[in-house]
Short mmCIF file of the C-alpha atoms (twelve columns), coordinates in Angstrom:
data_MODEL
# 
_entry.id   MODEL 
# 
loop_
_atom_site.group_PDB 
_atom_site.id 
_atom_site.type_symbol 
_atom_site.label_atom_id 
_atom_site.label_alt_id 
_atom_site.label_comp_id 
_atom_site.label_asym_id 
_atom_site.label_seq_id 
_atom_site.Cartn_x 
_atom_site.Cartn_y 
_atom_site.Cartn_z 
_atom_site.pdbx_PDB_model_num 
ATOM 1   C CA . MET A 1   21.901 -77.453 150.294 1 
ATOM 2   C CA . ILE A 2   24.313 -79.159 147.891 1 
ATOM 3   C CA . LYS A 3   25.972 -82.238 149.389 1 
ATOM 4   C CA . ILE A 4   29.696 -82.626 148.787 1 
ATOM 5   C CA . LYS A 5   29.310 -86.068 147.225 1 
ATOM 6   C CA . ASN A 6   26.919 -84.650 144.641 1 
ATOM 7   C CA . TRP A 7   29.160 -81.798 143.510 1 
ATOM 8   C CA . ASN A 8   29.784 -81.657 139.784 1 
ATOM 9   C CA . ILE A 9   33.560 -81.227 139.604 1 
ATOM 10  C CA . LYS A 10  33.516 -80.381 135.905 1 
ATOM 11  C CA . LYS A 11  31.030 -77.562 136.411 1 
ATOM 12  C CA . ILE A 12  32.985 -76.206 139.360 1 
ATOM 13  C CA . ILE A 13  36.163 -76.014 137.281 1 
ATOM 14  C CA . GLU A 14  34.309 -74.378 134.387 1 
ATOM 15  C CA . MET A 15  32.817 -71.795 136.740 1 
ATOM 16  C CA . ILE A 16  36.248 -71.024 138.222 1 
ATOM 17  C CA . LEU A 17  37.690 -70.586 134.729 1 
ATOM 18  C CA . LEU A 18  34.896 -68.227 133.714 1 
ATOM 19  C CA . PHE A 19  35.339 -66.114 136.833 1 
ATOM 20  C CA . GLY A 20  39.113 -66.238 136.424 1 
ATOM 21  C CA . TYR A 21  39.115 -64.922 132.853 1 
ATOM 22  C CA . SER A 22  36.582 -62.271 133.792 1 
ATOM 23  C CA . ILE A 23  38.739 -61.065 136.691 1 
ATOM 24  C CA . PHE A 24  41.857 -61.054 134.505 1 
ATOM 25  C CA . PHE A 25  40.166 -58.982 131.792 1 
ATOM 26  C CA . LEU A 26  38.881 -56.459 134.327 1 
ATOM 27  C CA . LYS A 27  42.243 -56.307 136.112 1 
ATOM 28  C CA . THR A 28  44.185 -55.492 132.939 1 
ATOM 29  C CA . ILE A 29  41.618 -52.858 131.966 1 
ATOM 30  C CA . LEU A 30  41.725 -51.168 135.373 1 
ATOM 31  C CA . ASP A 31  45.528 -51.112 135.683 1 
ATOM 32  C CA . GLY A 32  46.043 -50.131 132.013 1 
ATOM 33  C CA . THR A 33  48.180 -53.131 131.065 1 
ATOM 34  C CA . VAL A 34  45.550 -54.217 128.549 1 
ATOM 35  C CA . LYS A 35  47.059 -51.690 126.098 1 
ATOM 36  C CA . GLN A 36  50.184 -53.825 125.989 1 
ATOM 37  C CA . TYR A 37  48.140 -56.634 124.473 1 
ATOM 38  C CA . VAL A 38  45.384 -55.111 122.322 1 
ATOM 39  C CA . HIS A 39  44.306 -51.927 120.563 1 
ATOM 40  C CA . PRO A 40  42.284 -49.597 122.858 1 
ATOM 41  C CA . ARG A 41  39.266 -49.949 120.573 1 
ATOM 42  C CA . VAL A 42  39.050 -53.608 121.669 1 
ATOM 43  C CA . ILE A 43  38.566 -52.659 125.341 1 
ATOM 44  C CA . PRO A 44  34.742 -52.208 125.149 1 
ATOM 45  C CA . PHE A 45  34.454 -55.727 123.730 1 
ATOM 46  C CA . MET A 46  36.634 -57.065 126.559 1 
ATOM 47  C CA . ILE A 47  34.365 -55.395 129.116 1 
ATOM 48  C CA . PHE A 48  31.345 -56.992 127.452 1 
ATOM 49  C CA . ALA A 49  33.069 -60.396 127.426 1 
ATOM 50  C CA . SER A 50  34.079 -60.061 131.068 1 
ATOM 51  C CA . LEU A 51  30.528 -59.276 132.157 1 
ATOM 52  C CA . GLY A 52  29.302 -62.156 130.012 1 
ATOM 53  C CA . PHE A 53  31.708 -64.568 131.727 1 
ATOM 54  C CA . LEU A 54  30.493 -63.392 135.147 1 
ATOM 55  C CA . LEU A 55  26.861 -63.856 134.157 1 
ATOM 56  C CA . ILE A 56  27.405 -67.323 132.706 1 
ATOM 57  C CA . GLY A 57  29.494 -68.328 135.722 1 
ATOM 58  C CA . ALA A 58  26.669 -67.231 138.040 1 
ATOM 59  C CA . PHE A 59  24.250 -69.595 136.299 1 
ATOM 60  C CA . TYR A 60  26.614 -72.478 137.053 1 
ATOM 61  C CA . PHE A 61  25.689 -72.284 140.743 1 
ATOM 62  C CA . LYS A 62  22.416 -74.012 139.937 1 
ATOM 63  C CA . ARG A 63  24.247 -76.900 138.256 1 
ATOM 64  C CA . LEU A 64  26.905 -77.623 140.882 1 
ATOM 65  C CA . GLY A 65  24.751 -80.299 142.507 1 
ATOM 66  C CA . THR A 66  23.802 -82.266 139.391 1 
ATOM 67  C CA . GLY A 67  26.225 -85.071 140.239 1 
ATOM 68  C CA . ASN A 68  29.848 -85.554 139.285 1 
ATOM 69  C CA . GLN A 69  30.332 -85.908 135.543 1 
ATOM 70  C CA . LYS A 70  33.325 -87.742 134.194 1 
ATOM 71  C CA . GLY A 71  34.577 -87.093 130.718 1 
ATOM 72  C CA . TYR A 72  36.590 -84.190 129.394 1 
ATOM 73  C CA . VAL A 73  37.551 -82.691 132.767 1 
ATOM 74  C CA . ALA A 74  41.215 -83.182 131.861 1 
ATOM 75  C CA . SER A 75  40.740 -81.132 128.695 1 
ATOM 76  C CA . LEU A 76  39.941 -78.087 130.833 1 
ATOM 77  C CA . VAL A 77  43.652 -77.949 131.628 1 
ATOM 78  C CA . PHE A 78  44.137 -76.317 128.213 1 
ATOM 79  C CA . PHE A 79  41.941 -73.437 129.412 1 
ATOM 80  C CA . GLY A 80  43.442 -73.342 132.881 1 
ATOM 81  C CA . LEU A 81  47.118 -73.126 131.904 1 
ATOM 82  C CA . PRO A 82  46.776 -69.845 129.926 1 
ATOM 83  C CA . LEU A 83  44.831 -68.359 132.845 1 
ATOM 84  C CA . LEU A 84  47.514 -69.452 135.313 1 
ATOM 85  C CA . MET A 85  50.225 -67.947 133.107 1 
ATOM 86  C CA . ALA A 86  48.243 -64.724 132.721 1 
ATOM 87  C CA . PHE A 87  48.243 -64.158 136.489 1 
ATOM 88  C CA . SER A 88  51.757 -65.438 137.188 1 
ATOM 89  C CA . ILE A 89  53.747 -63.810 134.369 1 
ATOM 90  C CA . PRO A 90  53.954 -60.002 134.622 1 
ATOM 91  C CA . PRO A 91  53.084 -58.000 131.504 1 
ATOM 92  C CA . GLN A 92  56.059 -57.014 129.387 1 
ATOM 93  C CA . SER A 93  56.330 -54.150 126.934 1 
ATOM 94  C CA . PHE A 94  57.590 -54.921 123.449 1 
ATOM 95  C CA . ASP A 95  60.658 -53.519 121.780 1 
ATOM 96  C CA . SER A 96  62.212 -53.972 118.342 1 
ATOM 97  C CA . ASN A 97  64.308 -56.973 119.446 1 
ATOM 98  C CA . MET A 98  61.332 -59.238 120.048 1 
ATOM 99  C CA . GLU A 99  60.546 -61.833 117.409 1 
ATOM 100 C CA . VAL A 100 56.850 -60.948 117.352 1 
ATOM 101 C CA . VAL A 101 57.721 -57.478 116.040 1 
ATOM 102 C CA . GLY A 102 57.712 -57.198 112.248 1 
ATOM 103 C CA . THR A 103 60.293 -55.545 109.993 1 
ATOM 104 C CA . ILE A 104 60.196 -51.806 109.457 1 
ATOM 105 C CA . GLN A 105 59.007 -50.592 106.047 1 
ATOM 106 C CA . LEU A 106 60.515 -47.373 104.694 1 
ATOM 107 C CA . LYS A 107 59.321 -47.533 101.090 1 
ATOM 108 C CA . GLN A 108 56.773 -45.059 99.773  1 
ATOM 109 C CA . SER A 109 54.775 -47.913 98.228  1 
ATOM 110 C CA . VAL A 110 53.913 -49.264 101.667 1 
ATOM 111 C CA . SER A 111 50.669 -47.790 102.980 1 
ATOM 112 C CA . ILE A 112 50.930 -47.042 106.694 1 
ATOM 113 C CA . SER A 113 47.377 -45.857 107.196 1 
ATOM 114 C CA . SER A 114 44.568 -43.937 105.612 1 
ATOM 115 C CA . ASN A 115 45.299 -40.344 104.563 1 
ATOM 116 C CA . VAL A 116 42.118 -39.266 106.263 1 
ATOM 117 C CA . ASN A 117 41.776 -38.986 109.995 1 
ATOM 118 C CA . GLN A 118 38.657 -39.596 112.033 1 
ATOM 119 C CA . SER A 119 37.306 -36.111 111.415 1 
ATOM 120 C CA . GLY A 120 37.405 -36.668 107.648 1 
ATOM 121 C CA . LYS A 121 40.165 -34.105 107.066 1 
ATOM 122 C CA . SER A 122 43.647 -34.857 105.844 1 
ATOM 123 C CA . SER A 123 46.486 -34.408 108.322 1 
ATOM 124 C CA . THR A 124 47.790 -31.529 106.194 1 
ATOM 125 C CA . GLU A 125 44.488 -29.699 106.703 1 
ATOM 126 C CA . GLU A 126 44.691 -30.399 110.418 1 
ATOM 127 C CA . LEU A 127 48.261 -29.106 110.537 1 
ATOM 128 C CA . LEU A 128 47.314 -25.871 108.766 1 
ATOM 129 C CA . LYS A 129 44.196 -25.247 110.840 1 
ATOM 130 C CA . GLY A 130 44.479 -22.002 112.785 1 
ATOM 131 C CA . GLN A 131 47.898 -21.089 111.401 1 
ATOM 132 C CA . PRO A 132 48.380 -17.330 110.798 1 
ATOM 133 C CA . THR A 133 49.827 -17.828 107.311 1 
ATOM 134 C CA . THR A 134 48.616 -17.418 103.754 1 
ATOM 135 C CA . GLN A 135 47.415 -20.809 102.614 1 
ATOM 136 C CA . GLN A 136 48.156 -22.049 99.099  1 
ATOM 137 C CA . ALA A 137 45.342 -23.384 96.952  1 
ATOM 138 C CA . ASP A 138 46.843 -26.877 97.095  1 
ATOM 139 C CA . GLN A 139 47.250 -26.557 100.903 1 
ATOM 140 C CA . THR A 140 51.003 -27.098 100.786 1 
ATOM 141 C CA . PRO A 141 52.315 -26.748 104.364 1 
ATOM 142 C CA . GLU A 142 54.480 -23.728 105.206 1 
ATOM 143 C CA . LYS A 143 58.182 -24.531 105.548 1 
ATOM 144 C CA . SER A 144 58.417 -22.519 108.775 1 
ATOM 145 C CA . MET A 145 55.977 -24.803 110.587 1 
ATOM 146 C CA . ASN A 146 57.391 -27.338 113.029 1 
ATOM 147 C CA . LEU A 147 55.923 -30.760 112.276 1 
ATOM 148 C CA . VAL A 148 55.700 -32.652 115.582 1 
ATOM 149 C CA . LEU A 149 55.156 -36.403 115.430 1 
ATOM 150 C CA . ASP A 150 53.771 -36.991 118.914 1 
ATOM 151 C CA . ASP A 151 51.583 -39.778 120.300 1 
ATOM 152 C CA . ASP A 152 48.376 -38.469 118.760 1 
ATOM 153 C CA . HIS A 153 49.730 -37.561 115.316 1 
ATOM 154 C CA . PHE A 154 52.591 -39.978 114.742 1 
ATOM 155 C CA . VAL A 155 50.969 -42.298 112.210 1 
ATOM 156 C CA . THR A 156 48.802 -39.726 110.407 1 
ATOM 157 C CA . TYR A 157 51.673 -37.281 109.855 1 
ATOM 158 C CA . LEU A 158 54.060 -40.107 108.984 1 
ATOM 159 C CA . ASN A 159 51.702 -41.385 106.326 1 
ATOM 160 C CA . GLU A 160 51.225 -37.867 104.963 1 
ATOM 161 C CA . ILE A 161 54.976 -37.373 104.650 1 
ATOM 162 C CA . TYR A 162 55.455 -40.673 102.823 1 
ATOM 163 C CA . SER A 163 52.543 -40.108 100.438 1 
ATOM 164 C CA . ASP A 164 53.391 -36.463 99.616  1 
ATOM 165 C CA . GLN A 165 57.121 -36.124 100.175 1 
ATOM 166 C CA . GLU A 166 57.706 -33.091 97.965  1 
ATOM 167 C CA . SER A 167 55.336 -30.912 99.993  1 
ATOM 168 C CA . TYR A 168 57.268 -31.526 103.177 1 
ATOM 169 C CA . MET A 169 60.867 -31.193 101.963 1 
ATOM 170 C CA . GLY A 170 62.834 -28.647 104.015 1 
ATOM 171 C CA . MET A 171 60.216 -28.586 106.752 1 
ATOM 172 C CA . PRO A 172 61.384 -28.611 110.403 1 
ATOM 173 C CA . VAL A 173 60.389 -31.824 112.135 1 
ATOM 174 C CA . GLU A 174 60.464 -33.175 115.660 1 
ATOM 175 C CA . ILE A 175 59.936 -36.853 116.359 1 
ATOM 176 C CA . ILE A 176 59.977 -38.868 119.571 1 
ATOM 177 C CA . GLY A 177 60.726 -42.584 119.370 1 
ATOM 178 C CA . PHE A 178 63.342 -45.231 119.944 1 
ATOM 179 C CA . VAL A 179 66.526 -45.804 117.962 1 
ATOM 180 C CA . TYR A 180 66.026 -48.611 115.458 1 
ATOM 181 C CA . ARG A 181 68.558 -50.102 113.046 1 
ATOM 182 C CA . ASP A 182 67.999 -52.649 110.292 1 
ATOM 183 C CA . GLN A 183 71.281 -53.811 108.801 1 
ATOM 184 C CA . ASP A 184 69.466 -55.462 105.884 1 
ATOM 185 C CA . GLN A 185 67.978 -52.172 104.671 1 
ATOM 186 C CA . PHE A 186 70.613 -49.547 105.454 1 
ATOM 187 C CA . THR A 187 74.246 -49.917 106.479 1 
ATOM 188 C CA . ASP A 188 75.387 -46.297 106.750 1 
ATOM 189 C CA . ALA A 189 76.856 -45.759 110.224 1 
ATOM 190 C CA . ASP A 190 75.312 -42.283 110.324 1 
ATOM 191 C CA . GLN A 191 71.769 -43.593 109.832 1 
ATOM 192 C CA . PHE A 192 69.092 -44.918 112.148 1 
ATOM 193 C CA . VAL A 193 65.313 -44.797 112.311 1 
ATOM 194 C CA . THR A 194 63.441 -42.916 114.991 1 
ATOM 195 C CA . ALA A 195 60.617 -45.407 115.362 1 
ATOM 196 C CA . ARG A 196 57.510 -46.316 117.295 1 
ATOM 197 C CA . LEU A 197 55.770 -49.672 117.456 1 
ATOM 198 C CA . MET A 198 52.427 -49.538 115.669 1 
ATOM 199 C CA . MET A 199 49.617 -51.830 116.784 1 
ATOM 200 C CA . VAL A 200 46.791 -52.426 114.330 1 
ATOM 201 C CA . CYS A 201 44.773 -54.916 116.373 1 
ATOM 202 C CA . CYS A 202 46.897 -56.687 118.967 1 
ATOM 203 C CA . ALA A 203 50.472 -57.427 120.005 1 
ATOM 204 C CA . ALA A 204 50.779 -60.139 117.363 1 
ATOM 205 C CA . ASP A 205 50.719 -57.598 114.508 1 
ATOM 206 C CA . MET A 206 53.170 -55.119 116.042 1 
ATOM 207 C CA . GLN A 207 55.355 -53.336 113.468 1 
ATOM 208 C CA . PRO A 208 57.957 -50.562 113.822 1 
ATOM 209 C CA . VAL A 209 57.246 -47.403 111.806 1 
ATOM 210 C CA . GLY A 210 59.198 -44.173 111.651 1 
ATOM 211 C CA . LEU A 211 61.513 -41.864 109.761 1 
ATOM 212 C CA . LEU A 212 65.032 -42.558 108.553 1 
ATOM 213 C CA . CYS A 213 67.476 -40.138 110.191 1 
ATOM 214 C CA . CYS A 214 70.989 -39.048 109.287 1 
ATOM 215 C CA . TYR A 215 73.217 -37.874 112.130 1 
ATOM 216 C CA . THR A 216 77.013 -37.711 112.281 1 
ATOM 217 C CA . GLU A 217 77.028 -38.869 115.908 1 
ATOM 218 C CA . ALA A 218 74.481 -41.633 115.405 1 
ATOM 219 C CA . GLN A 219 76.751 -44.335 116.822 1 
ATOM 220 C CA . GLN A 220 76.578 -42.893 120.321 1 
ATOM 221 C CA . TRP A 221 72.915 -43.818 120.516 1 
ATOM 222 C CA . GLU A 222 72.243 -47.495 121.215 1 
ATOM 223 C CA . ASP A 223 69.322 -49.422 119.767 1 
ATOM 224 C CA . ASN A 224 66.008 -49.044 121.633 1 
ATOM 225 C CA . THR A 225 67.162 -45.825 123.329 1 
ATOM 226 C CA . TRP A 226 64.261 -43.358 123.488 1 
ATOM 227 C CA . VAL A 227 65.209 -40.039 121.926 1 
ATOM 228 C CA . ASN A 228 63.728 -36.710 120.896 1 
ATOM 229 C CA . VAL A 229 65.054 -35.952 117.410 1 
ATOM 230 C CA . LYS A 230 64.914 -32.531 115.758 1 
ATOM 231 C CA . GLY A 231 65.908 -31.668 112.211 1 
ATOM 232 C CA . TYR A 232 64.487 -30.957 108.785 1 
ATOM 233 C CA . LEU A 233 63.109 -33.192 106.062 1 
ATOM 234 C CA . GLU A 234 65.001 -34.181 102.931 1 
ATOM 235 C CA . GLN A 235 64.951 -37.197 100.619 1 
ATOM 236 C CA . THR A 236 67.351 -40.035 99.991  1 
ATOM 237 C CA . GLU A 237 67.411 -43.138 97.825  1 
ATOM 238 C CA . LEU A 238 66.761 -46.472 99.483  1 
ATOM 239 C CA . GLY A 239 66.301 -49.687 97.553  1 
ATOM 240 C CA . GLY A 240 65.742 -47.796 94.302  1 
ATOM 241 C CA . GLU A 241 63.066 -45.516 95.757  1 
ATOM 242 C CA . MET A 242 63.116 -42.019 97.188  1 
ATOM 243 C CA . VAL A 243 62.195 -41.961 100.875 1 
ATOM 244 C CA . PRO A 244 61.963 -39.107 103.399 1 
ATOM 245 C CA . LEU A 245 65.048 -38.480 105.505 1 
ATOM 246 C CA . VAL A 246 65.512 -36.352 108.611 1 
ATOM 247 C CA . GLN A 247 68.745 -34.370 108.551 1 
ATOM 248 C CA . VAL A 248 69.225 -34.285 112.294 1 
ATOM 249 C CA . THR A 249 70.333 -31.113 114.044 1 
ATOM 250 C CA . GLU A 250 69.726 -32.219 117.637 1 
ATOM 251 C CA . VAL A 251 69.174 -35.450 119.546 1 
ATOM 252 C CA . GLU A 252 68.226 -35.671 123.208 1 
ATOM 253 C CA . LYS A 253 67.530 -38.707 125.340 1 
ATOM 254 C CA . THR A 254 63.961 -38.717 126.583 1 
ATOM 255 C CA . GLU A 255 61.763 -40.666 128.955 1 
ATOM 256 C CA . ILE A 256 59.727 -43.583 127.659 1 
ATOM 257 C CA . PRO A 257 56.218 -42.219 127.027 1 
ATOM 258 C CA . GLU A 258 53.309 -43.606 128.990 1 
ATOM 259 C CA . GLN A 259 51.726 -44.612 125.676 1 
ATOM 260 C CA . ARG A 260 54.523 -46.576 124.025 1 
ATOM 261 C CA . TYR A 261 52.586 -47.724 120.999 1 
ATOM 262 C CA . VAL A 262 50.906 -45.793 118.204 1 
ATOM 263 C CA . TYR A 263 47.782 -46.748 116.271 1 
ATOM 264 C CA . PRO A 264 46.734 -46.217 112.645 1 
ATOM 265 C CA . TYR A 265 43.160 -45.399 113.713 1 
# 
């Protein structure tokens, strides 16, 4: 049995920190708040890390009675403070007003993501799959189709529109996102962007992406209000370049989706 006077305080603190980080990782994964911090593809690595912390912490039991070691015990505060803050500060979702969020890019020259989805087919091919229409040789989408930028297709369809604008002109479009305005890029009172926050790896690289919209009653919609926008695609000039524009026919307020963020892959 380990006597109290022989306890190694440094090892005890290290073991508590290991268990603490492991519990925090598992907690955020189980309650879903982990998606507010990192891309879902990082979750398997967090599970592995959490199990690793538990395993390493278990080995510390054998070293708790090796005698008290002085030294860099105070330095462990730098590991303890983030853990304390992680449990005491509730998770908070990001919006466009936060400083960590980057500036929206509406120029065609900016690559949002790859034109190929995980199945190896372009989003245009995916859109046309199963449609009862005559398909052109160049696979130009039919103007009667309704292009819906939902959670699963937001980034892939957005990138397709930006990279091949002519093929989508006049096409009906529906997009769900929050109202975003950037006074440095566009000052027209009738314009706003229906945007989503895109996470590439973690919260630190969050960036708004979306489509510029033109609506005569745009001023009635406040920034960061979640809306369902319907209209058809046109083009307009912005900063010397032609960019896609949604001529809005209908705007409705909508609930914040369970999955707030979108991902390029």
